[in-house]
XYZ file of C-alpha atoms in Angstrom:
666
model
C 97.362 49.236 94.559
C 101.269 47.693 94.196
C 104.128 48.892 95.287
C 105.792 49.043 91.689
C 105.376 52.413 92.143
C 105.875 52.304 87.334
C 105.226 49.137 86.352
C 106.217 49.073 82.883
C 102.955 46.942 81.786
C 100.497 49.911 82.425
C 97.557 48.562 80.000
C 96.946 51.683 77.570
C 93.467 52.977 77.638
C 91.777 52.685 74.079
C 92.799 54.861 71.016
C 89.386 56.560 70.277
C 88.395 59.827 69.425
C 92.289 60.246 70.326
C 92.714 64.999 69.680
C 89.158 65.558 70.045
C 88.047 63.566 72.807
C 84.978 66.105 75.041
C 87.471 67.603 77.813
C 84.278 66.472 80.177
C 85.312 63.192 79.179
C 88.804 63.609 79.997
C 88.828 64.348 83.342
C 87.115 61.496 83.925
C 89.972 59.341 81.951
C 92.393 61.588 83.950
C 89.858 61.297 87.852
C 89.573 57.611 86.924
C 94.297 57.358 87.397
C 93.978 59.030 90.420
C 94.383 57.677 93.842
C 93.791 59.432 96.618
C 94.813 56.785 99.492
C 98.158 55.204 98.015
C 99.607 58.676 100.468
C 102.424 59.201 98.224
C 104.662 62.482 97.687
C 108.748 63.512 97.268
C 110.326 67.141 98.237
C 108.175 68.977 94.778
C 110.039 72.185 95.182
C 113.630 70.317 95.046
C 113.183 68.537 91.883
C 110.564 72.188 90.639
C 114.670 73.410 91.151
C 116.348 70.687 89.824
C 113.451 71.573 86.177
C 114.929 75.099 86.385
C 118.535 74.025 85.888
C 117.755 71.618 83.050
C 116.280 74.440 81.824
C 117.804 77.202 81.836
C 121.583 75.762 81.123
C 122.948 79.324 82.201
C 121.890 78.877 85.921
C 124.973 78.557 88.157
C 123.638 75.985 90.391
C 123.989 72.812 87.364
C 127.663 72.876 86.370
C 128.308 74.372 82.736
C 130.318 71.253 81.912
C 127.150 68.726 82.720
C 125.115 70.435 80.147
C 128.102 69.898 77.246
C 129.452 65.779 78.888
C 126.929 63.244 78.893
C 128.757 61.136 81.476
C 128.715 63.874 84.267
C 125.138 64.918 83.418
C 123.966 61.480 84.114
C 125.720 61.714 87.316
C 123.458 65.144 87.795
C 120.630 63.922 86.888
C 121.329 60.869 88.918
C 122.178 63.198 92.248
C 119.746 65.096 92.019
C 116.722 62.455 90.670
C 113.907 60.241 92.838
C 114.580 57.774 91.310
C 110.641 57.452 90.519
C 111.012 60.599 87.960
C 114.130 58.966 86.500
C 111.902 55.802 86.772
C 108.442 57.889 84.489
C 111.112 59.216 82.731
C 112.109 55.675 80.420
C 108.859 54.843 80.115
C 108.103 58.112 79.196
C 110.735 57.144 75.734
C 109.559 54.138 75.404
C 105.804 54.935 74.991
C 106.646 57.224 72.801
C 108.773 54.749 70.923
C 105.653 52.902 70.197
C 103.392 53.632 67.575
C 100.466 55.037 70.073
C 97.730 58.738 69.899
C 99.563 60.589 72.623
C 96.278 61.197 74.426
C 96.126 57.159 75.477
C 100.120 58.106 77.142
C 98.934 60.394 78.337
C 96.427 58.897 80.671
C 98.975 55.545 80.715
C 101.442 58.271 82.519
C 99.121 59.710 84.807
C 98.036 56.204 86.379
C 101.546 55.634 86.682
C 101.323 58.448 89.447
C 97.866 57.087 90.304
C 99.584 57.524 93.960
C 100.759 60.860 94.009
C 98.682 63.850 95.122
C 98.367 66.612 92.003
C 100.606 69.583 92.110
C 102.985 66.770 92.316
C 102.199 64.407 89.703
C 103.134 68.001 87.245
C 106.297 68.184 88.392
C 107.084 64.715 87.910
C 106.305 64.744 84.178
C 108.648 68.370 83.896
C 110.817 66.384 85.802
C 110.847 63.144 83.364
C 110.605 65.918 80.215
C 113.624 67.797 81.559
C 115.686 65.191 80.792
C 114.645 63.167 78.141
C 116.130 66.794 77.168
C 118.739 67.498 78.953
C 119.941 64.095 77.583
C 118.662 65.531 74.237
C 120.655 68.529 74.534
C 124.175 67.702 75.437
C 123.606 65.005 71.313
C 122.930 68.101 69.456
C 125.664 70.366 70.523
C 128.281 67.441 70.661
C 126.948 66.110 67.251
C 128.121 63.009 68.452
C 126.368 59.545 66.965
C 126.651 57.572 69.851
C 122.571 58.799 71.242
C 120.229 57.840 73.961
C 121.538 55.512 76.656
C 118.324 54.188 78.058
C 118.201 51.547 75.063
C 119.754 49.837 71.518
C 116.565 51.503 69.427
C 116.431 54.566 70.914
C 120.410 55.062 70.007
C 119.249 54.371 66.848
C 117.130 56.934 66.784
C 118.786 59.567 68.152
C 121.047 59.276 65.422
C 119.623 59.591 63.272
C 118.262 63.209 63.344
C 119.133 66.448 63.209
C 119.434 68.973 65.747
C 116.004 70.314 66.691
C 115.644 74.268 68.147
C 113.532 73.173 70.954
C 114.712 76.962 72.960
C 110.980 78.586 71.914
C 108.830 79.740 74.410
C 106.308 76.344 75.206
C 108.776 74.860 77.247
C 109.096 77.981 78.411
C 104.620 77.888 79.212
C 105.324 74.739 80.592
C 107.472 75.094 83.191
C 105.727 77.882 84.316
C 101.493 76.179 84.537
C 103.329 73.035 86.922
C 105.108 76.841 89.173
C 101.854 77.804 89.217
C 99.875 74.338 90.023
C 102.119 74.354 92.548
C 101.710 77.337 94.396
C 98.425 75.965 93.850
C 98.267 73.019 95.350
C 94.919 71.823 96.872
C 93.356 75.867 95.809
C 92.820 75.246 91.341
C 89.812 72.897 90.028
C 92.104 73.536 86.492
C 94.236 70.841 87.902
C 93.071 68.459 87.138
C 93.961 69.500 82.904
C 95.937 71.169 83.826
C 97.190 67.207 84.720
C 95.943 65.891 81.365
C 97.434 68.573 78.973
C 101.306 68.177 81.484
C 100.731 64.500 80.184
C 100.624 65.732 76.847
C 102.557 68.592 75.909
C 105.676 66.051 77.856
C 104.405 63.145 74.966
C 104.440 65.459 72.162
C 107.846 67.499 72.479
C 109.416 64.193 73.791
C 108.607 62.231 70.601
C 109.916 65.278 69.227
C 113.103 65.007 71.034
C 114.243 61.509 69.715
C 111.826 61.730 66.668
C 112.044 64.652 64.846
C 109.293 66.266 63.187
C 107.848 64.024 61.240
C 104.011 66.016 59.748
C 101.977 68.496 60.180
C 99.546 66.401 62.755
C 102.359 66.764 65.084
C 102.446 70.330 64.745
C 98.923 70.939 64.799
C 99.087 68.455 68.864
C 102.382 71.631 69.329
C 100.285 74.671 68.551
C 96.584 72.948 70.335
C 98.588 72.504 73.612
C 100.905 75.752 73.846
C 96.757 77.568 73.250
C 95.864 75.287 76.048
C 98.869 75.706 79.037
C 97.634 79.539 77.684
C 93.843 78.967 78.862
C 94.968 77.605 81.468
C 97.415 79.633 82.836
C 94.557 82.702 82.584
C 91.597 81.171 84.343
C 93.922 79.688 87.446
C 95.642 82.899 88.027
C 92.562 83.795 88.865
C 92.461 81.615 91.891
C 96.363 82.487 92.786
C 95.794 86.173 93.245
C 92.766 84.577 96.239
C 94.853 82.312 97.179
C 97.379 84.809 97.856
C 95.237 87.190 99.558
C 94.033 84.477 101.098
C 97.487 83.957 103.268
C 98.388 88.467 103.406
C 95.685 87.687 105.285
C 96.447 84.820 107.595
C 99.571 85.883 106.906
C 98.787 89.684 109.037
C 95.845 87.949 111.333
C 99.318 85.342 113.123
C 101.143 88.241 112.881
C 98.734 90.348 115.394
C 98.339 87.509 117.181
C 102.516 86.739 117.461
C 104.684 89.224 116.707
C 107.734 90.119 118.171
C 109.228 93.154 115.813
C 106.495 96.307 115.881
C 107.675 97.240 111.600
C 106.856 93.560 110.134
C 103.420 94.575 111.408
C 103.573 98.139 109.320
C 104.609 96.502 106.081
C 102.282 94.765 106.340
C 99.586 96.943 107.359
C 101.088 99.794 104.861
C 102.359 97.730 102.267
C 106.352 98.396 102.313
C 108.462 96.095 100.500
C 111.340 98.242 102.863
C 112.140 100.604 104.980
C 113.216 102.674 102.914
C 109.172 103.214 102.071
C 107.778 106.729 103.336
C 104.206 105.904 103.323
C 104.376 108.228 107.212
C 103.727 112.680 106.940
C 104.603 114.058 110.436
C 103.101 117.590 110.284
C 104.714 120.163 112.993
C 104.474 122.995 113.389
C 108.121 125.548 112.354
C 108.858 129.236 113.070
C 110.145 129.490 108.651
C 109.635 132.832 106.464
C 108.859 129.703 103.986
C 105.900 130.458 102.921
C 105.900 127.545 100.745
C 105.543 124.265 103.931
C 102.803 126.625 104.540
C 99.031 125.116 102.910
C 96.963 127.240 106.110
C 96.520 131.246 107.409
C 96.644 129.893 111.332
C 99.710 127.152 111.466
C 103.170 126.580 109.404
C 103.693 123.436 109.455
C 106.188 121.041 108.206
C 105.583 118.003 106.921
C 108.018 115.205 106.236
C 108.333 111.901 105.088
C 108.904 109.258 108.458
C 110.493 106.359 107.780
C 109.088 102.601 109.801
C 112.037 102.878 112.316
C 111.166 105.741 114.224
C 107.887 103.313 116.288
C 110.676 100.232 116.648
C 110.368 99.597 120.341
C 107.216 101.796 120.934
C 103.793 101.294 120.833
C 101.447 102.479 118.546
C 97.222 103.698 117.886
C 96.248 103.579 114.367
C 93.553 105.588 114.504
C 91.428 104.380 111.975
C 87.963 107.151 109.796
C 86.251 106.943 106.689
C 86.481 109.208 104.556
C 89.461 112.843 104.221
C 88.171 114.660 107.453
C 90.763 114.990 110.638
C 89.222 113.161 113.328
C 90.662 115.748 115.793
C 88.793 114.985 118.867
C 89.755 111.679 119.051
C 93.606 112.560 118.037
C 96.036 111.862 121.058
C 99.850 110.739 121.446
C 100.571 109.881 124.955
C 104.522 109.821 126.235
C 106.045 106.919 124.408
C 102.823 106.171 122.518
C 103.115 106.850 118.208
C 99.474 107.717 117.234
C 99.012 107.481 112.890
C 96.170 109.033 111.528
C 94.628 106.102 108.931
C 92.326 107.693 106.879
C 90.270 104.409 104.915
C 89.694 106.586 101.460
C 89.530 105.299 97.656
C 92.554 107.664 96.526
C 95.047 106.221 95.576
C 97.136 108.644 97.531
C 95.799 111.651 99.820
C 96.805 114.955 98.291
C 99.185 116.986 100.432
C 97.690 120.085 100.774
C 94.480 118.948 101.936
C 95.638 116.416 104.295
C 97.154 120.354 105.802
C 93.701 121.567 105.012
C 92.197 118.139 106.959
C 94.470 118.883 110.221
C 92.487 120.901 113.244
C 94.682 123.939 113.140
C 95.704 123.447 117.856
C 96.959 120.398 116.947
C 100.191 121.060 118.023
C 101.451 117.669 116.176
C 100.599 114.969 113.501
C 101.621 111.989 112.201
C 99.264 110.781 108.417
C 99.356 107.506 106.856
C 98.743 109.614 103.332
C 99.377 106.106 100.853
C 96.521 103.279 100.581
C 96.629 101.045 103.242
C 97.038 97.354 102.076
C 94.130 95.293 100.725
C 93.868 92.417 103.468
C 93.293 95.723 105.718
C 91.064 96.300 104.200
C 89.231 93.015 105.260
C 90.302 92.681 108.532
C 88.803 96.061 109.374
C 85.394 94.813 107.935
C 85.677 91.206 108.580
C 87.252 91.501 112.513
C 85.894 95.466 113.280
C 83.069 95.427 111.911
C 80.807 97.233 112.744
C 82.645 98.931 115.446
C 84.298 100.936 112.451
C 81.828 101.053 108.945
C 81.380 104.444 107.027
C 80.755 107.047 107.868
C 80.442 105.404 112.139
C 83.059 107.465 114.489
C 86.408 106.714 113.857
C 88.581 103.493 115.895
C 92.295 102.621 117.533
C 93.085 99.770 117.293
C 96.173 98.914 120.189
C 99.308 97.692 118.807
C 101.686 96.670 121.278
C 105.572 97.315 121.791
C 106.157 93.980 119.646
C 103.326 95.125 117.180
C 100.733 92.269 118.497
C 97.050 93.663 118.028
C 96.405 94.035 122.107
C 93.124 96.787 121.229
C 90.105 96.311 118.881
C 89.017 99.643 119.729
C 91.085 101.969 122.183
C 88.809 104.861 121.395
C 87.257 104.432 124.306
C 89.447 104.747 126.913
C 91.409 107.224 124.780
C 87.728 109.541 126.086
C 87.481 107.948 129.484
C 91.288 108.151 131.108
C 93.449 110.324 128.763
C 96.846 110.744 130.373
C 95.798 108.743 133.998
C 95.997 105.385 132.814
C 99.602 105.087 133.309
C 100.720 104.789 136.240
C 103.849 106.665 137.973
C 105.164 104.100 140.544
C 106.869 106.447 143.168
C 109.069 105.975 146.305
C 106.228 106.039 149.291
C 108.858 107.945 151.177
C 112.552 109.441 152.067
C 115.417 106.567 153.521
C 118.052 108.917 153.985
C 116.713 110.887 156.541
C 116.517 107.537 159.151
C 118.903 105.973 157.675
C 121.144 109.514 159.435
C 119.287 108.613 162.558
C 119.656 105.259 162.568
C 123.898 105.855 161.386
C 124.072 108.720 164.325
C 122.699 106.307 167.438
C 124.849 103.572 166.005
C 127.616 105.622 166.043
C 126.983 107.996 169.913
C 130.780 109.161 171.150
C 132.685 108.826 167.974
C 132.663 112.929 167.647
C 135.196 112.243 170.670
C 137.866 111.032 168.233
C 136.240 111.099 164.936
C 135.983 114.333 164.175
C 134.720 114.384 160.947
C 131.976 111.790 161.886
C 128.792 113.196 160.385
C 130.566 114.833 157.674
C 131.569 110.770 157.168
C 127.921 110.225 157.729
C 126.231 112.545 156.068
C 128.101 111.355 152.412
C 127.544 107.976 153.905
C 123.239 109.091 153.681
C 124.011 110.775 150.122
C 126.088 107.314 148.397
C 123.097 105.638 149.612
C 120.700 107.993 148.370
C 122.672 108.224 144.117
C 122.725 104.450 145.061
C 118.943 103.756 145.313
C 118.308 106.520 142.939
C 119.835 104.531 140.325
C 118.741 101.033 141.340
C 115.179 102.760 140.967
C 116.155 104.570 137.689
C 117.491 101.439 136.218
C 113.894 100.038 137.855
C 111.792 102.583 136.008
C 113.449 102.082 132.318
C 113.591 98.233 132.231
C 109.696 98.601 132.450
C 109.133 101.180 130.691
C 111.267 99.003 127.410
C 109.573 95.859 129.192
C 106.823 95.423 126.075
C 104.486 94.614 129.650
C 104.248 98.124 130.687
C 102.342 99.604 127.401
C 99.029 101.442 128.881
C 96.298 100.216 126.237
C 95.466 96.670 125.684
C 91.896 95.354 126.961
C 92.833 93.963 130.451
C 94.759 97.618 130.871
C 90.624 98.747 130.189
C 88.929 96.023 132.377
C 91.597 96.580 135.203
C 90.688 100.077 135.126
C 86.673 99.750 135.278
C 87.728 97.203 138.208
C 89.204 100.343 140.888
C 86.650 103.365 139.349
C 82.589 104.506 141.051
C 80.854 106.880 139.487
C 81.935 108.987 141.058
C 82.433 113.505 139.357
C 85.806 112.842 138.584
C 84.801 109.795 135.927
C 81.706 111.479 134.748
C 83.844 115.594 133.498
C 87.229 114.094 133.904
C 90.584 116.332 135.853
C 90.378 117.120 132.309
C 87.247 119.124 131.722
C 87.814 119.965 135.780
C 90.608 122.203 135.142
C 89.409 124.169 132.927
C 85.609 124.726 134.639
C 87.807 125.957 136.871
C 85.728 124.519 139.771
C 88.624 121.718 140.681
C 89.731 124.052 144.036
C 86.941 123.509 145.606
C 87.856 120.464 147.681
C 86.600 117.504 149.311
C 83.813 119.851 150.999
C 82.580 121.668 147.979
C 79.713 121.219 146.067
C 79.662 121.250 142.552
C 76.787 121.817 140.619
C 76.537 120.364 136.573
C 72.772 121.028 135.344
C 71.813 121.132 131.934
C 68.407 121.534 129.629
C 66.639 122.813 125.941
C 64.772 124.900 128.093
C 66.240 128.304 128.431
C 63.428 129.359 130.561
C 63.270 126.636 132.759
C 67.349 126.928 133.040
C 67.754 130.566 134.059
C 64.639 130.643 136.446
C 66.561 126.656 138.851
C 69.965 128.753 138.312
C 67.952 131.770 140.402
C 67.157 129.201 142.751
C 70.809 128.254 143.420
C 72.105 130.751 144.048
C 68.755 132.399 146.040
C 69.123 128.827 148.076
C 73.375 129.474 147.876
C 72.883 132.783 149.431
C 71.075 131.160 152.646
C 73.687 128.848 153.548
C 76.882 130.451 152.705
C 76.857 126.868 149.912
C 80.340 127.240 148.333
C 79.592 125.741 145.024
C 81.182 126.005 140.706
C 77.781 125.418 138.598
C 78.244 124.399 135.135
C 76.578 124.707 132.409
C 76.343 120.944 130.128
C 73.719 120.765 127.690
C 74.036 121.112 124.187
C 72.040 123.804 124.058
C 74.017 126.912 122.745
C 71.347 129.130 123.053
C 71.208 128.459 126.930
C 74.878 128.802 127.088
C 74.684 131.866 126.846
C 71.946 133.057 128.504
C 73.555 131.217 131.247
C 76.173 133.295 130.622
C 75.001 136.812 130.778
C 72.825 135.755 134.227
C 75.978 134.888 135.583
C 77.769 137.454 134.785
C 74.415 139.895 135.807
C 74.165 138.760 139.405
C 78.001 138.194 140.074
C 77.361 134.316 140.331
C 80.088 131.890 139.158
C 80.317 130.158 135.525
C 82.275 128.041 134.002
C 82.080 126.593 130.279
C 83.315 123.719 128.286
C 83.617 122.230 125.208
C 79.465 121.083 124.591
C 80.608 117.994 121.959
C 83.631 116.935 123.772
C 81.873 116.074 126.722
C 78.335 114.090 125.306
C 80.880 112.092 122.928
C 83.425 111.809 126.122
C 79.994 110.357 127.864
C 78.851 108.577 124.607
C 82.787 106.063 124.874
C 82.650 105.807 127.998
C 79.122 103.919 128.009
C 80.229 101.821 125.149
C 82.980 101.290 127.319
C 81.460 100.451 130.567
C 79.109 97.719 128.933
C 81.813 96.504 126.833
C 83.278 95.768 130.743
C 80.142 94.002 132.246
C 79.422 92.037 128.917
C 83.532 90.394 129.650
C 82.897 90.206 133.381
C 79.195 88.791 133.298
C 78.028 91.739 135.505
C 74.065 93.204 136.107
C 73.476 96.231 133.661
C 70.831 96.629 135.781
C 72.656 96.983 139.348
C 75.528 98.517 137.289
C 75.579 102.101 139.238
C 77.855 103.590 136.953
C 75.965 102.454 133.831
C 72.609 103.452 134.943
C 73.787 107.236 136.245
C 75.604 107.398 132.148
C 72.519 106.185 130.980
C 69.598 108.477 133.299
C 72.507 111.739 131.452
C 72.482 110.295 128.151
C 69.329 109.647 127.861
C 68.541 113.533 129.700
C 70.760 115.106 126.543
C 69.741 112.778 123.615
C 71.180 114.187 120.276
C 67.502 115.923 118.508
C 65.879 115.682 122.293
C 63.322 117.694 122.230
C 61.686 117.885 125.631
C 61.372 120.176 127.432
C 63.119 120.256 131.665
C 66.302 121.210 133.298
C 67.926 118.599 134.969
C 71.322 118.889 137.471
C 74.377 116.467 138.853
C 75.112 117.916 142.765
C 78.288 116.387 144.371
C 80.583 117.916 147.323
C 83.913 117.302 146.479
C 83.701 113.715 144.349
C 81.735 112.384 145.342
C 78.596 112.548 143.716
C 74.652 113.041 146.129
C 71.951 113.892 143.699
C 71.666 112.849 139.356
C 67.782 113.907 138.604
C 65.352 116.333 137.045
C 65.898 120.116 138.188
C 63.001 120.481 140.804
C 64.971 117.487 142.818
C 68.107 118.796 143.157
C 66.912 122.057 144.602
C 64.865 119.340 147.419
C 67.283 118.010 148.057
C 69.830 120.819 147.782
C 66.538 122.604 151.085
C 66.663 119.526 152.925
C 70.601 120.651 153.238
C 69.225 124.394 154.340
C 67.081 122.287 156.625
């Protein structure tokens, strides 16, 4: 390939089938003009800006005088346009002065642009016409008989032409098409066809500028060009939408990994164009006589919109659920973290009354996204969170740290397993002040004979040290809390929590449930028995035998039924009340939902760390418990878990647990 890119001696293609050439043949002709190995390019964006300025002469970018004075326009063109484009405009004008058909000239122009990318070619062709068009406007506006300065022939042609009105939609359509091709770049399958018809457009309208309307054939050509340009634009818009969707999706993925501002990430998720948009509703209980603010009979709640600013500098938990039913058991808002319920629904916008009714009346406060999330976020849920999240399944909690980075794909297991336990509070190991006062007294022995207020001085100095230490510790804690690394709801934090866990009662039941059971005060030496089963008779008999063993051995024990059967639970409460035996009740669904979630989290931990599930005491214990009370299980029998303090002694069927307790009696 010659370095002379725009040679004026480029051979013309045959004139046969000039206008009626089949499009398939046209595509082959156009492809034959392209040399992908040339690897030449220009700044298409800056050239496109120049084209915009010329066609929109009201622009502030191009001086108004430039469109009125030919010399100024020439200077402006030379400053703004690469030499290759100037050469191309000269080639176009010279070709149009010859008696050659438009198809051949179009192929010739494309051959001259062989080494440029497809999207750059359309820009350069339209830019070459913009130069011609700009100079034509100067001639038309000035009504002078000087013509353009390309050559003598052109001057004569321009001087004889009457001013022609080109202020129609054709140029606008051509400019829109070029902008579309530039944005599509490598994505458009219609790029080759667009190049051909853009070349034909440049030829036709250049002839119109320098020669004027000569015949009905030329008018037909221009009408056909407008139709073709519109067709290409229509067919390309779907490609453009797909490209923009892909770019938006990649922008979301990039933000999840690299964000420095959580507000920018939330804008991508909730399709917020500005900070003014309010897509989050905050429901808070209030004492008010305004019944219009209440949509429920139990709790009066004020519903107020919230702006994104309130999330700055805080981690955000996105509770994603399918449908409009509020998953109250998963809604959890610890200090320093915001949780937003994001229902994935088909409706355009959730009704406020429906939102209020869907939220459990026991919730003190809740934040809700009441508008649809972006399509790219829906795609993210499908591509990255499936099958963790899908219609009809349990919700998930996507965790964004204080910078907006996605640090956990599903923190729900973490929330249900540990709750508030995952936040580590740092405390001073001991009080230094008494030691400091003692040391000061030792170092100043005998000072009281000389300094009457030495005791006060020691006390004041120690107090000052105490205040300095307190202020320093407070400052350090504030810095820790404000640091993005202090955010706890991360997959790394979940793994660290599992590293410290062992098979224990607190893990199985959690501090919160043990407090509800009222058996936390039993202590390390007290015994706790959790039992289950759906056979009413066997469970009651087992409980009576436990009572008998405990009476003989004076065993301090707390017992709770945690099986799924409500019928057995009612009978247990009645029996224990009759026998004077202490019985505790617990939320059954929440208990088993937590264990199921814990098992999922533990499995993921074992996979991540490469540990064997069969050798893991925690996993085996969870599997045993879940098997005992499998949803829909009809198996008879009673089972129990026995612990001494926090240490689990045994977890087995009822007869074996009784054997363990009888051994204790012996």
